[in-house]
Coordinates of C-alpha atoms and ligand atoms in Angstrom, one line a residue:
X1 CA 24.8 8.2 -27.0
X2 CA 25.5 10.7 -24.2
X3 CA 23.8 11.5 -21.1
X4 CA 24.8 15.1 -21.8
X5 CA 22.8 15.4 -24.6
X6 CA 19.6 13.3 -23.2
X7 CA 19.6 15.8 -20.1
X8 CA 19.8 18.8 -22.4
X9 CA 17.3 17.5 -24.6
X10 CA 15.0 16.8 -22.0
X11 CA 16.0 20.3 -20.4
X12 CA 14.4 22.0 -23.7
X13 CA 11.3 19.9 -23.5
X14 CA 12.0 17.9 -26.0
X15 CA 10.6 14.0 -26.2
X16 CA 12.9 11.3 -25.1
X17 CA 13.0 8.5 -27.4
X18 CA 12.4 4.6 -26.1
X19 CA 16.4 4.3 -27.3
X20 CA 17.6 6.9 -24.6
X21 CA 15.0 5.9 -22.2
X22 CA 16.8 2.4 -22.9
X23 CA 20.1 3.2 -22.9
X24 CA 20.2 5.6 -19.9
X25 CA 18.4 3.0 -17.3
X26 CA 20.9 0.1 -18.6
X27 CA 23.7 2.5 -18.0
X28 CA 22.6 4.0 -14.5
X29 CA 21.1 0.1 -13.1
X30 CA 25.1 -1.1 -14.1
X31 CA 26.7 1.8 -12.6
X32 CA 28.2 3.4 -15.6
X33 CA 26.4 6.7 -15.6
X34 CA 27.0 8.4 -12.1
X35 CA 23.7 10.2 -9.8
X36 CA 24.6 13.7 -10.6
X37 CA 23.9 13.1 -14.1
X38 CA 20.8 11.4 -13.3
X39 CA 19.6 13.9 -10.8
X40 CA 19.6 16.2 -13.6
X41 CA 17.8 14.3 -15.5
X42 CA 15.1 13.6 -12.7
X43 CA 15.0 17.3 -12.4
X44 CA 14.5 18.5 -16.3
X45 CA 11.8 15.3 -16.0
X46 CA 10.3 16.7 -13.0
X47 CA 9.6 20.8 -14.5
X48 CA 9.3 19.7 -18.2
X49 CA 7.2 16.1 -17.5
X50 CA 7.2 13.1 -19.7
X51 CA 4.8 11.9 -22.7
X52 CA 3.0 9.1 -22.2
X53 CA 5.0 7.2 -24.6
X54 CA 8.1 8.5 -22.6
X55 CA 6.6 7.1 -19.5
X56 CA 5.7 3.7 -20.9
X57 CA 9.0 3.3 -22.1
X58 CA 10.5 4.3 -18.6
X59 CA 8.0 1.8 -17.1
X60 CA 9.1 -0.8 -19.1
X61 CA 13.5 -0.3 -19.3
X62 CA 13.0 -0.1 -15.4
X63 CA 10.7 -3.7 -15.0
X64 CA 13.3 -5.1 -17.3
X65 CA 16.3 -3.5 -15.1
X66 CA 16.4 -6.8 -13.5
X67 CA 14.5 -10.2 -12.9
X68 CA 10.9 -11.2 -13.9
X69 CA 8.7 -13.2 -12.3
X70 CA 7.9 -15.7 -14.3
X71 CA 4.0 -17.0 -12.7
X72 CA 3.0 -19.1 -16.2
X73 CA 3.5 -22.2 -14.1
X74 CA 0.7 -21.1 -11.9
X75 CA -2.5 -22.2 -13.1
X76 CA -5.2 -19.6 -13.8
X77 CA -5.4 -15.8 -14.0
X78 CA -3.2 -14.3 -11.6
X79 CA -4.7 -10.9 -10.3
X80 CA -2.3 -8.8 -7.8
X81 CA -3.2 -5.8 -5.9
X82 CA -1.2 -2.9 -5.0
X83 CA -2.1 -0.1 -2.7
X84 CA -0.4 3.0 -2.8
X85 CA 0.5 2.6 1.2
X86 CA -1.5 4.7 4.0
X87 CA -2.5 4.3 7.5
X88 CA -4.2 1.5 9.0
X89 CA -3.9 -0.1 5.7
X90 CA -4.4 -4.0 6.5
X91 CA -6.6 -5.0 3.5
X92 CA -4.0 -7.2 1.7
X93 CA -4.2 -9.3 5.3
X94 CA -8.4 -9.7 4.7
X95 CA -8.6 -8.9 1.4
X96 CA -6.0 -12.1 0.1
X97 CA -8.1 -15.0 1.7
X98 CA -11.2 -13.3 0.3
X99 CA -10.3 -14.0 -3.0
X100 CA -8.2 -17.3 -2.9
X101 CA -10.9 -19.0 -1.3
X102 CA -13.0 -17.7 -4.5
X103 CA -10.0 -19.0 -6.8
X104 CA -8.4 -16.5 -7.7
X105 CA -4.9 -17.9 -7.4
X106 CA -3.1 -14.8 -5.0
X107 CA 0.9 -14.7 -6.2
X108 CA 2.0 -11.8 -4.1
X109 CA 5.0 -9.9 -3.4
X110 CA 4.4 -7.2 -0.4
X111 CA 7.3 -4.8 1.3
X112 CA 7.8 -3.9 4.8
X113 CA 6.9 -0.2 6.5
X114 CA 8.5 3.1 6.1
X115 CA 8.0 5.9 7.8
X116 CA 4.5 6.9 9.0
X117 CA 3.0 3.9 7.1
X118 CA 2.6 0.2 7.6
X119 CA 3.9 -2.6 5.2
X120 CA 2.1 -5.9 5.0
X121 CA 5.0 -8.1 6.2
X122 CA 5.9 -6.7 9.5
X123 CA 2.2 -7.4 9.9
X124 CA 2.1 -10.8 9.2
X125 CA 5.4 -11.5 11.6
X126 CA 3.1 -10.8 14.6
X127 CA 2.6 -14.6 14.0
X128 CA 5.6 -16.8 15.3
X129 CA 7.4 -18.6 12.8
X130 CA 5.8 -16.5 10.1
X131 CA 8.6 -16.0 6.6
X132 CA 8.3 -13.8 3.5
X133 CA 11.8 -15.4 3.0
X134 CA 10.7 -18.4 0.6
X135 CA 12.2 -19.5 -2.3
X136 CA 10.1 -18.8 -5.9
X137 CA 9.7 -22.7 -6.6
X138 CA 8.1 -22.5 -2.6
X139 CA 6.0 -19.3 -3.8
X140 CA 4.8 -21.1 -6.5
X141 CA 3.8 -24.3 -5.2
X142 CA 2.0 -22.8 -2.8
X143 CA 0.1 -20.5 -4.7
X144 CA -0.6 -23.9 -7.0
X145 CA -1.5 -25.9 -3.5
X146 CA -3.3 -23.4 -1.4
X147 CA -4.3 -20.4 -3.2
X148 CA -2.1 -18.0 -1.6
X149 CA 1.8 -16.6 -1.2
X150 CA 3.4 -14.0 -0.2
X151 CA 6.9 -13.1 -0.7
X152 CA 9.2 -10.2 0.1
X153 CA 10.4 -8.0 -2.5
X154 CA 13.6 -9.8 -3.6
X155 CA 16.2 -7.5 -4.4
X156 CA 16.7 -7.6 -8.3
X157 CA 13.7 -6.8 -8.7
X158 CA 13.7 -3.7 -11.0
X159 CA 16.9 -2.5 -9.0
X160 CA 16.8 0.6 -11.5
X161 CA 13.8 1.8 -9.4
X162 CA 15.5 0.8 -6.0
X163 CA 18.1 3.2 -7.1
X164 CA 15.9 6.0 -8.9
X165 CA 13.6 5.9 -5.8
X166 CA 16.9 6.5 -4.0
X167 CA 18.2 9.2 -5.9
X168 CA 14.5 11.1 -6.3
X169 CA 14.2 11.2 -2.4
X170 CA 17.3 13.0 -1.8
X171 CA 16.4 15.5 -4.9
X172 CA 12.8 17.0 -4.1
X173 CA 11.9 14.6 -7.5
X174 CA 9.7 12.4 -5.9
X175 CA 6.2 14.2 -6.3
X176 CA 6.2 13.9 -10.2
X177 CA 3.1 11.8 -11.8
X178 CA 5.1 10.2 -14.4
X179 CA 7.9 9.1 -12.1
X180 CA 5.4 8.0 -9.5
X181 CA 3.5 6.0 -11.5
X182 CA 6.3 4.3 -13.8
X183 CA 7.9 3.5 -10.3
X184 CA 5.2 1.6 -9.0
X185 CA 4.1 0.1 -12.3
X186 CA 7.2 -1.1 -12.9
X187 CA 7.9 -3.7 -9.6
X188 CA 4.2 -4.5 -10.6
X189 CA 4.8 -5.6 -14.3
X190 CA 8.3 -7.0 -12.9
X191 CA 6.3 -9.3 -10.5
X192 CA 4.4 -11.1 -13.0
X193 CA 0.4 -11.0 -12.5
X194 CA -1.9 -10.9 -15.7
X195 CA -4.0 -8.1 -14.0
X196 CA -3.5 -5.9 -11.7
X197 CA -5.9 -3.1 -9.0
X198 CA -4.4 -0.4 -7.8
X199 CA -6.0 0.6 -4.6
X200 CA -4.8 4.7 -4.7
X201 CA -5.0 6.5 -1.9
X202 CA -6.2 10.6 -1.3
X203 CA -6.0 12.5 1.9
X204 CA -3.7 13.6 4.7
X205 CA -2.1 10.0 5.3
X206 CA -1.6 9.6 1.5
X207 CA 0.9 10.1 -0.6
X208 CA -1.5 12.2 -3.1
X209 CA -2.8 14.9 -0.6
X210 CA -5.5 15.9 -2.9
X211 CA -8.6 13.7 -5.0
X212 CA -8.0 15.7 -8.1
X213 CA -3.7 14.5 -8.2
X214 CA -5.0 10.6 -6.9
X215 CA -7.1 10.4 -9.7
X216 CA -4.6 12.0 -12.2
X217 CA -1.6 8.9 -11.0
X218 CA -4.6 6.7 -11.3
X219 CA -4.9 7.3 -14.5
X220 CA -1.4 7.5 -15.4
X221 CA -0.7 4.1 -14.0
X222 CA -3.7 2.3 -15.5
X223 CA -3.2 3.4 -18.8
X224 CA 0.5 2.4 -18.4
X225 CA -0.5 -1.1 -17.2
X226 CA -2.9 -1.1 -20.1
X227 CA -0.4 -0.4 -22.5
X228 CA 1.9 -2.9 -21.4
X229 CA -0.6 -5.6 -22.0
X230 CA -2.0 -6.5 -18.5
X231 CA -5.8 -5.5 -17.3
X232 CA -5.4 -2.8 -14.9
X233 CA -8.0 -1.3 -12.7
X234 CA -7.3 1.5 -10.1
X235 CA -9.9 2.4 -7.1
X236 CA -9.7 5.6 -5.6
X237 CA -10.3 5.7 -1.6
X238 CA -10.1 7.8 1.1
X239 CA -7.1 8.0 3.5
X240 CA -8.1 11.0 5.2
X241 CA -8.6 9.3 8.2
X242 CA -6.9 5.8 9.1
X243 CA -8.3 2.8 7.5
X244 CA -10.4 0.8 9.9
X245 CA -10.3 1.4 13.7
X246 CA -6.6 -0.4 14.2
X247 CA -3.1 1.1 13.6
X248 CA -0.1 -0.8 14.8
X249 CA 1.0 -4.3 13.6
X250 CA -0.7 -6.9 15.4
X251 CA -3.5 -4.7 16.1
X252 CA -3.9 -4.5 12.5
X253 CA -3.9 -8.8 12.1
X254 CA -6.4 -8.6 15.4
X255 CA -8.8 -6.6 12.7
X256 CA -7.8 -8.4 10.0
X257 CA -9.1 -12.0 12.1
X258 CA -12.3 -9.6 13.0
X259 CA -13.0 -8.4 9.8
X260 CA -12.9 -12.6 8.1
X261 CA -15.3 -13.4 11.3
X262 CA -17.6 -10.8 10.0
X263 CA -17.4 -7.8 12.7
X264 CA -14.7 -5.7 10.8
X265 CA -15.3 -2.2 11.1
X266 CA -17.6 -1.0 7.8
X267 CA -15.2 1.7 6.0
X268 CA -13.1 -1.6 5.8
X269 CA -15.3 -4.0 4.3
X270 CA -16.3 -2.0 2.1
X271 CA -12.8 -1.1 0.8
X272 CA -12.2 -5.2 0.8
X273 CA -15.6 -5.8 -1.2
X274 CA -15.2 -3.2 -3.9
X275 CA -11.3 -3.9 -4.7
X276 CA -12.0 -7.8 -4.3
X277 CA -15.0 -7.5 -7.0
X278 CA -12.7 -5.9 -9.2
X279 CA -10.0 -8.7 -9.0
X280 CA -12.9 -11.2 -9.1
X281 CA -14.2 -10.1 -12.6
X282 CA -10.5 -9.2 -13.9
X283 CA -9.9 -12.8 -13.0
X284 CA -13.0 -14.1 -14.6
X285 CA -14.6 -15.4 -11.4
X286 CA -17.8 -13.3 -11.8
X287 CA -19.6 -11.4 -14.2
X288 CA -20.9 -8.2 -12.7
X289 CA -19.8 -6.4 -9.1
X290 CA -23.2 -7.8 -7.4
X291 CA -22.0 -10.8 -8.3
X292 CA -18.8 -10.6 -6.7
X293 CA -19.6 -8.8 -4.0
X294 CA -22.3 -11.6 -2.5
X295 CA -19.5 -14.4 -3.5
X296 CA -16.8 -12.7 -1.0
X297 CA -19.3 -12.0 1.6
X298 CA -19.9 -15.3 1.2
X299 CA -16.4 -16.4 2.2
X300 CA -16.9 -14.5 5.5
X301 CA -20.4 -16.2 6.0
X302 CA -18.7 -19.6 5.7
X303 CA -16.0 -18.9 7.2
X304 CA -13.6 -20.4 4.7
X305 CA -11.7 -17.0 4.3
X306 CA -11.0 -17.2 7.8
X307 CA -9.6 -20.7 6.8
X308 CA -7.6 -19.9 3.9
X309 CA -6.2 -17.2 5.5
X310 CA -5.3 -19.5 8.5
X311 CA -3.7 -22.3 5.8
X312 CA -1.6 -19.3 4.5
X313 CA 0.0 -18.6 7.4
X314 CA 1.1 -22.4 8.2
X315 CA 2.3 -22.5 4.6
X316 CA 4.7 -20.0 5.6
X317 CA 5.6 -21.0 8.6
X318 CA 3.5 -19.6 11.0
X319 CA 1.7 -20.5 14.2
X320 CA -2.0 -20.5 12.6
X321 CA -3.6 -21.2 15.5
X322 CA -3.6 -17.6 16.4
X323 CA -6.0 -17.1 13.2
X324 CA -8.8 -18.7 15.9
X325 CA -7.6 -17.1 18.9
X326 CA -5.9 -13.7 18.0
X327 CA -5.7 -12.9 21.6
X328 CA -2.7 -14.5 22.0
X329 CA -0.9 -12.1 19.3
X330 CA 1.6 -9.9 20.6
X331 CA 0.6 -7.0 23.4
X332 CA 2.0 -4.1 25.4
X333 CA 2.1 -3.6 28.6
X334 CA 0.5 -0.9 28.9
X335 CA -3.3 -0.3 27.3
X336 CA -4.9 3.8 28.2
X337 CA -7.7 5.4 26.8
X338 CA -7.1 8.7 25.4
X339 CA -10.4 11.0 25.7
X340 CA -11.9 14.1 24.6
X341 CA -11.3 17.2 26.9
X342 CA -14.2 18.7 25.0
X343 CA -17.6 17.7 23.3
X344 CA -18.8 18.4 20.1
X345 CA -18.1 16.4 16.5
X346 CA -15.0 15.0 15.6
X347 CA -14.3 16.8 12.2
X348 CA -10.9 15.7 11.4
X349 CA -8.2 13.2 12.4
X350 CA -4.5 14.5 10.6
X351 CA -4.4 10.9 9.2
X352 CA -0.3 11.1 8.6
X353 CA 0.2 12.3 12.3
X354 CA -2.0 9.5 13.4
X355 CA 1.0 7.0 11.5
X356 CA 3.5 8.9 12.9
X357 CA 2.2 8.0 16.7
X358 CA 2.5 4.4 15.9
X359 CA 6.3 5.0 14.9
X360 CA 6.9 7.0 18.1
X361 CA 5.1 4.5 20.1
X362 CA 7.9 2.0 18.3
X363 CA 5.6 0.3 15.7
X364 CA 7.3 1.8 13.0
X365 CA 11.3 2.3 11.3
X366 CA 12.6 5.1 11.8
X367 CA 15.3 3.8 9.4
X368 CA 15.5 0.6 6.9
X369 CA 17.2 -1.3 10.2
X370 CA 15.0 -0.6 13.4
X371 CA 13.6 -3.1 14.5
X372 CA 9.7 -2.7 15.2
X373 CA 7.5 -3.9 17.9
X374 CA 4.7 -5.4 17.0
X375 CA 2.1 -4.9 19.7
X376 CA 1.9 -1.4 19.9
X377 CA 0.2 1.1 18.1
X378 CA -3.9 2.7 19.0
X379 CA -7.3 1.7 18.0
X380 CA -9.3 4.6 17.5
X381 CA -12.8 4.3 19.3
X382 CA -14.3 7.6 17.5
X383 CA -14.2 8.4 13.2
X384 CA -14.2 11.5 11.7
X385 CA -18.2 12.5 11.8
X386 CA -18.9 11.1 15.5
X387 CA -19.9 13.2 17.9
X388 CA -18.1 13.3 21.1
X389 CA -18.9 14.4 24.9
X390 CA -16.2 15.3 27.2
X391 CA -14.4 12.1 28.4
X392 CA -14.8 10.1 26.0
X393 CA -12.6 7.3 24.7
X394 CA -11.5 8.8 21.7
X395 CA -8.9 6.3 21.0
X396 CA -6.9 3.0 22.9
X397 CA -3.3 3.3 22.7
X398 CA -1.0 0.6 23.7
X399 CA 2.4 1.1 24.6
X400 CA 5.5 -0.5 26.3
X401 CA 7.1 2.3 27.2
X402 CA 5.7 5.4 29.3
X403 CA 7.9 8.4 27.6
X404 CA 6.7 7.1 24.1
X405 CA 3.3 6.8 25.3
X406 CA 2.9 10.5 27.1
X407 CA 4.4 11.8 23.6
X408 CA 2.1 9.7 21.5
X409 CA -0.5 10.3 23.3
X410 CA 0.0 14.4 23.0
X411 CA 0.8 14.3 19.4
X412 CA -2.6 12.3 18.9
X413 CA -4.7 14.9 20.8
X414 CA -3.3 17.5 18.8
X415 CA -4.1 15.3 15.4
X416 CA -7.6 15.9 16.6
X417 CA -10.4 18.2 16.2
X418 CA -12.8 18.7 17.3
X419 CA -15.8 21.3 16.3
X420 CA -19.4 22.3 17.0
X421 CA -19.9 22.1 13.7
X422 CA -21.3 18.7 11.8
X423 CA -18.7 17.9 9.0
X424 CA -19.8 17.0 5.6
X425 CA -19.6 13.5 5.1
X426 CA -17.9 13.0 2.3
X427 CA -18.1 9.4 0.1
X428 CA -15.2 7.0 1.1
X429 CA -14.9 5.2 -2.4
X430 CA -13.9 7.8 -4.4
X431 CA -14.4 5.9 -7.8
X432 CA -12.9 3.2 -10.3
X433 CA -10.5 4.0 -13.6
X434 CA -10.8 1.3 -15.8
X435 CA -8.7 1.4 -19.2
Ligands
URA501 N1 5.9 4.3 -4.3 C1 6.8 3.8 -5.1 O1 7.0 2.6 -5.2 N2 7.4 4.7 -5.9 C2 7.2 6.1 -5.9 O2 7.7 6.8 -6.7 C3 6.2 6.5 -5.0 C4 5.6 5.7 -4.1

């Protein structure tokens, strides 16, 4: 074979067979076929698209690039979740205990943050002593012993995406449904679970600006997680606006602990109850979503979410006595309300910007090796649809430094509108794709 003929071939439009599909990931993930070849190939993928077969076949060369968790020595159905990353996004912190403490056995592997948005590790180092590092054997006794794990992304794990993801980012080739979804869907089949929900995100802090392109990768990826044999489910939610009230990452864990005590702000629960119903019945723990629903609001009730969640984090090394008193996470030095210079309704928050205040304020990486601080970041006190007077607390923002807070504080003002006009509410589940 040649990767001549496989870029030319695709070039025309033509349908790549599983054999090339094969041949070329083997050859790039071992360094015999070099990027410029492959960014041509991104390129003829990314105007002439792929055929679902084509993008199955992709999926799968990629999740085999490497190793595979094996989880059979985990007993019951594992269910993993995936969102596909936004702001304010702490569900896997609330949304984890939930289920474990309904056994569903949790066997998860989360990454760290990027950019404007957060990753679920950094989150859970706001507790001393906390480690993703753990070995598999650890990862899987613990999932056996206490319901839940969480392990970084270990790094041959499909390393053909690691380098494709690479390469695409440097080539304007990201934004392509097919590559997209067989990116994700691939680190997901690598890792193991029997089923898998999507949680995929719409709006300015997503990665799919629009409903209409969140429901199309939806699609894409459950039909490819269908086809490779494992139960997938995708939920479509908003991220026009940051999830929750907190953004930063031990503000986030602080909502997290509020949200397993019962008073977690409602755009929140809800996303926890409808994408933890779905892994409830995909892991045969109830029959219908009423039925799931009232079992994880009844982990909240009896507090042994909260519980779970706290043996989790002494599992992995953490201090879980901060579970019961989260006011001794990590905070800045310096804690301002940011108000409205005008009244009227708050019709939009430019969700993205919002993320990208966190990372001036130091919460975030600016590249892979910055290292983050963990107590700042803002807690918005108003949501798109409230309606405002002049002076009021529109958001808290902490900060330890005051240049980063003055230009934080100035980029969130200007993330803000606010109008006479009432906007239209619009619904914040956006709806399920089931195979
Ligand atoms: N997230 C991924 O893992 N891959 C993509 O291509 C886009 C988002």
């Amino acid at each position: 074979m040649r990767m001549y003929d496989i870029i030319m071939k695709k070039r025309n439009g033509q349908t790549l067979t599983e054999e090339e599909i094969n041949w070329f990931i083997q050859g790039y993930t071992n360094g015999e076929i070099p990027d410029y070849q492959v960014s041509a190939l991104m390129m003829a993928i990314y105007f002439q698209k792929m055929q679902r077969e084509e993008t199955l076949a992709l999926t799968m060369a990629m999740a085999r690039s490497g190793d595979q968790l094996d989880l059979s020595a985990i007993h019951g159905i594992k269910v993993d979740k995936h969102s596909t990353g936004g702001v304010g996004d702490k569900t896997s912190l609330a949304l984890t205990p939930m289920v474990a403490a309904c056994g569903i056995p949790v066997a998860k592997m989360s990454g760290r943050g990027l950019g404007h948005t957060g990753g679920t590790i950094d989150k859970l180092e706001s507790f001393p002593g906390f480690t993703t590092s753990i070995s598999t054997t650890k990862f899987i006794e613990n999932v056996n012993t206490i319901g839940i794990a969480i392990m970084g992304q270990t790094a041959d794990l499909a390393p053909a995406d690691k380098k494709l993801y690479a390469l695409r980012d440097v080539t304007a080739t990201v934004d392509n449904m097919s590559l997209i979804a067989s990116s994700i869907m691939s680190k997901k089949l690598a890792a193991g679970a029997d089923a898998i929900v999507l949680d995929v995100k719409t709006g300015s802090g997503a990665f799919m600006k629009t409903t209409e392109d969140a429901f199309a990768l939806a699609r894409e990826m459950v039909r490819i997680g269908t086809d490779a044999g494992r139960k997938t489910i995708a939920v479509v939610s908003d991220m026009d606006q940051p999830l929750g009230r907190a953004v930063g990452n031990a503000l986030e864990v602080k909502e997290a602990i509020e949200t397993l005590r019962g008073n977690g702000p409602k755009d929140f629960e809800e996303l926890c109850l409808t994408i933890g119903a779905q892994m409830l019945i995909a892991g045969g723990k109830a029959e219908s979503e009423e039925e799931a629903r009232e079992k994880l609001v009844r982990t909240i009730e009896d507090g042994s979410a909260l519980h779970k969640f706290a043996e989790f984090v002494a599992a992995q090394g953490g201090d879980a006595s901060y579970v019961f008193e989260p006011e001794k996470l990590p905070k800045a030095a310096i804690v301002e309300n940011i108000c409205a210079d005008r009244g009227g309704y708050l019709s939009k928050i430019i969700c993205d910007e919002v993320g990208i205040c966190s990372l001036i304020l130091g919460g975030g990486r600016e590249t892979k090796e910055s290292e983050i601080d963990l107590s700042v970041g803002l807690v918005l006190n108003k949501k798109v649809g409230d309606h405002v007077k002049p002076g009021d607390v529109l958001a808290v923002m902490h900060a330890n430094d005051e240049e980063r807070f003055q230009q934080a504080k100035k980029r969130f003002l200007e993330a803000c509108q606010i109008t006479e006009e009432e906007p239209v509410k619009e619904p914040f589940i956006k709806g399920i794709i089931r195979a």
